[in-house]
Short mmCIF file of C-alpha atoms in Angstrom, two decimals:
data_model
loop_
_atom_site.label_atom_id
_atom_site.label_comp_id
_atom_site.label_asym_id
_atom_site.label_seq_id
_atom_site.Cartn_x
_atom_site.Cartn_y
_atom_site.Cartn_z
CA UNK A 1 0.00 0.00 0.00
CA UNK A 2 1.16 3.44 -0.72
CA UNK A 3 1.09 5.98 1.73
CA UNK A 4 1.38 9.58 0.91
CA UNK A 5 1.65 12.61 3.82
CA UNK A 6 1.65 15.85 3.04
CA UNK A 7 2.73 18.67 5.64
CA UNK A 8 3.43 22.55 5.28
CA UNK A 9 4.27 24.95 7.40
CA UNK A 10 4.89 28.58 7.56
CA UNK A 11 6.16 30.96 9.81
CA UNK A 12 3.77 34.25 10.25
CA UNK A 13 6.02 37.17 10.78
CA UNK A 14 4.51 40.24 12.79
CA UNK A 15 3.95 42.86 9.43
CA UNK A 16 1.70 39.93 8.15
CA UNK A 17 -1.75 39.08 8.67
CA UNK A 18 -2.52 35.14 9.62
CA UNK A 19 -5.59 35.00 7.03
CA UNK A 20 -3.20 35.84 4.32
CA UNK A 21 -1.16 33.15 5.37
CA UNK A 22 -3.58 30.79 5.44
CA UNK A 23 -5.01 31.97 2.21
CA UNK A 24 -1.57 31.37 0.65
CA UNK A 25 -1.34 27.99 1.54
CA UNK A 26 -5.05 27.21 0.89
CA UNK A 27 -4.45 28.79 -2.60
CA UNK A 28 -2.34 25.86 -3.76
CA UNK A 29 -2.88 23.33 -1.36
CA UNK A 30 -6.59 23.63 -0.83
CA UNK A 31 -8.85 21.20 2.42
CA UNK A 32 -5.27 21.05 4.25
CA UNK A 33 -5.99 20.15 8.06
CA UNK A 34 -4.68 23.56 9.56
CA UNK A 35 -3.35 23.85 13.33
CA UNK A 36 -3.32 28.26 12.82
CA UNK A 37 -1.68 30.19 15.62
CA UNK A 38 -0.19 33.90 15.53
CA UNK A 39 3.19 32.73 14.85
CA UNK A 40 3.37 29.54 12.92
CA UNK A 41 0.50 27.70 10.70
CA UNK A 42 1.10 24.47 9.93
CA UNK A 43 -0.95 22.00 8.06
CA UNK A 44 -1.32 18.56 6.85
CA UNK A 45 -3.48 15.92 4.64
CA UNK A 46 -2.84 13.11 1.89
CA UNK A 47 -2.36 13.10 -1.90
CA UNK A 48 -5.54 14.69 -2.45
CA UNK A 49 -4.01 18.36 -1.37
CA UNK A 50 -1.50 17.77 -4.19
CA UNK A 51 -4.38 18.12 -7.37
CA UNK A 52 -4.33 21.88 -7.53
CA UNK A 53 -0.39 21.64 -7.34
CA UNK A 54 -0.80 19.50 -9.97
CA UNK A 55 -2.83 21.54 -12.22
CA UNK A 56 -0.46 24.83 -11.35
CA UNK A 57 2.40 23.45 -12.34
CA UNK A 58 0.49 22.08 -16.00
CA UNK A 59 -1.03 25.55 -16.44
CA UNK A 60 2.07 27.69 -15.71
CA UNK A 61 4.01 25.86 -17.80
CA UNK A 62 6.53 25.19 -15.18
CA UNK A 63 7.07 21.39 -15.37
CA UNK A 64 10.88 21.42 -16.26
CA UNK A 65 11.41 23.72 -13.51
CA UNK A 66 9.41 22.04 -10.87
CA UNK A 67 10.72 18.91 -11.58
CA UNK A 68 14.50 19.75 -11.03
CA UNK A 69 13.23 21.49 -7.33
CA UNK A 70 11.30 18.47 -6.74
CA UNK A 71 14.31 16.30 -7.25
CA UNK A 72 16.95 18.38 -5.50
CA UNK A 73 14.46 18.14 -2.76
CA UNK A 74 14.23 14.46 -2.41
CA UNK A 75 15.66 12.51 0.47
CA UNK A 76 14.86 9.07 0.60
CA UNK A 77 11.57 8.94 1.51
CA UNK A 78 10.71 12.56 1.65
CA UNK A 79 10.46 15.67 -0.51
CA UNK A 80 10.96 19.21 0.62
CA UNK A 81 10.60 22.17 -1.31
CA UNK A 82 9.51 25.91 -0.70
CA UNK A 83 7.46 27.55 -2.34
CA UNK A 84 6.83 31.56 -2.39
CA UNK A 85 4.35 33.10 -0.03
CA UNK A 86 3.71 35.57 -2.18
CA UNK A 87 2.89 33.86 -5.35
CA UNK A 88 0.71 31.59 -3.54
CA UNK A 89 -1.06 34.24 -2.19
CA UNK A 90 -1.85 35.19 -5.70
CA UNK A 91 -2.59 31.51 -6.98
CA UNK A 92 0.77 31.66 -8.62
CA UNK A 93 3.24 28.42 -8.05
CA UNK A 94 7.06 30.03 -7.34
CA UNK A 95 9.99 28.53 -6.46
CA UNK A 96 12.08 30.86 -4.59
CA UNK A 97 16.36 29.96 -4.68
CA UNK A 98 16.35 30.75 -0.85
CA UNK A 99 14.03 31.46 2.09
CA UNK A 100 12.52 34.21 1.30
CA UNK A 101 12.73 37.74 3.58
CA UNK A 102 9.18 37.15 4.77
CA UNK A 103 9.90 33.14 4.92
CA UNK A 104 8.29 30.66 2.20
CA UNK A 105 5.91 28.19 2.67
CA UNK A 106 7.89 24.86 3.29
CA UNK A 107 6.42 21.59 1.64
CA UNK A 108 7.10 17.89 2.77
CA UNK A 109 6.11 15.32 1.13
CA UNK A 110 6.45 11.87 2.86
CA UNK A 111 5.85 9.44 0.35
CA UNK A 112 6.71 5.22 0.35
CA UNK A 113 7.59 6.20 -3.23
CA UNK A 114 8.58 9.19 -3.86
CA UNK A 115 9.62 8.98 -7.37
CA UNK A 116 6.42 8.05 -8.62
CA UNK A 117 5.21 11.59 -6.71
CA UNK A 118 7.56 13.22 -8.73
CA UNK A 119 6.51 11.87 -11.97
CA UNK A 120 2.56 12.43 -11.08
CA UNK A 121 3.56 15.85 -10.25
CA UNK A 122 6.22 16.83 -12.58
CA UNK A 123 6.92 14.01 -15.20
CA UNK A 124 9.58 14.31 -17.76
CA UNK A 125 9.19 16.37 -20.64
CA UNK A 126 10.01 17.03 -24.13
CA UNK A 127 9.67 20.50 -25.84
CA UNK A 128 7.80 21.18 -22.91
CA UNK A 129 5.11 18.48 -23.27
CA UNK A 130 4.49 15.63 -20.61
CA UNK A 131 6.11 12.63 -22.02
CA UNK A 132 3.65 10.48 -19.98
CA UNK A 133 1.09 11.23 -17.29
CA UNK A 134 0.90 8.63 -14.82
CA UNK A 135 -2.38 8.61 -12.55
CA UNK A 136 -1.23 9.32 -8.65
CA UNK A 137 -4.38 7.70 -7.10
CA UNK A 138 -5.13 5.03 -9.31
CA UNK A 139 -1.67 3.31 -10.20
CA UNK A 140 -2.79 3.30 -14.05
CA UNK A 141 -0.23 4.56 -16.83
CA UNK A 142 -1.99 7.37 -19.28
CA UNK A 143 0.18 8.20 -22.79
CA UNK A 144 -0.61 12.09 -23.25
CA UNK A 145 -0.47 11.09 -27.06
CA UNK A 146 -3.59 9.07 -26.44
CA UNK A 147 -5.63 10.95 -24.03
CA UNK A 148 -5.28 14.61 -22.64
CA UNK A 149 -6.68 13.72 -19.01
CA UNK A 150 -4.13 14.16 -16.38
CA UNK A 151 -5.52 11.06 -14.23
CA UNK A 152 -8.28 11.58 -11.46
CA UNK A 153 -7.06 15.29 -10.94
CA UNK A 154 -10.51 17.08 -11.68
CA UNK A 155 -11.66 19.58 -9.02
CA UNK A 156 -13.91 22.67 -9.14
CA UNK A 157 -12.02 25.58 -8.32
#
């Protein structure tokens, strides 16, 4: 069985207002279990809080780049990555070199198999196309050639 934990956290500085915050991280990582306190929000849930992620990262046009972070970030079992506050706040997906000046919103992803995270999220591409999408929650192999569905990643936004 595969087991997938997702977990971010973000430090609230004092010139920002917690309901940004928390909008931020809702923005991309939308029904995120949310322990919010004046300082610090952290928050946590399964695969499912990755589809929006997902969708960014297809819509920007940022698959290339996201995959390299994604990679860099892996450590055995786990992926971290930041992303920027304020791009999130916006809807945007950002990947900031370094913690930002107001901090960043820091991702973990604890997955039993965290390659095949990657390659839901961020597969390989060429000229900027999706070589393959592979289908996170349902273990089933797509060929983008043959269908243009992105595998069980629908949502109403």
């Amino acid at each position: 069985m595969r087991t997938i934990e997702v977990t971010v956290y973000s430090a609230v500085q004092l010139t920002e207002r917690v309901d940004r915050v928390v909008l931020a991280i809702e923005n991309i990582f939308p029904g995120l279990i949310m322990d919010i306190r004046t300082d610090r929000i952290d928050a946590y849930d399964g695969p499912q809080s990755l589809r929006r992620l997902h969708r960014l990262l297809r819509s920007q046009e940022i698959l290339d780049a996201a995959r390299s972070v994604l990679e860099r970030g892996q450590s055995g079992n786990i992926i971290h990555f930041q992303l920027s506050k304020q791009a999130a706040y916006m809807g945007m997906v950002s990947f900031p070199p370094q913690e930002e000046s107001l901090g960043s919103l820091h991702i973990q992803i604890q997955a039993t198999d965290p390659e095949r995270v990657i390659d839901w999220l961020a597969p390989v591409t060429e000229n900027g196309v999706a070589v393959e999408e592979i289908d996170l929650f349902e273990g089933t192999s797509d060929s983008v050639s043959n269908s243009t569905s992105y595998g069980a990643v629908e949502e109403d936004v």
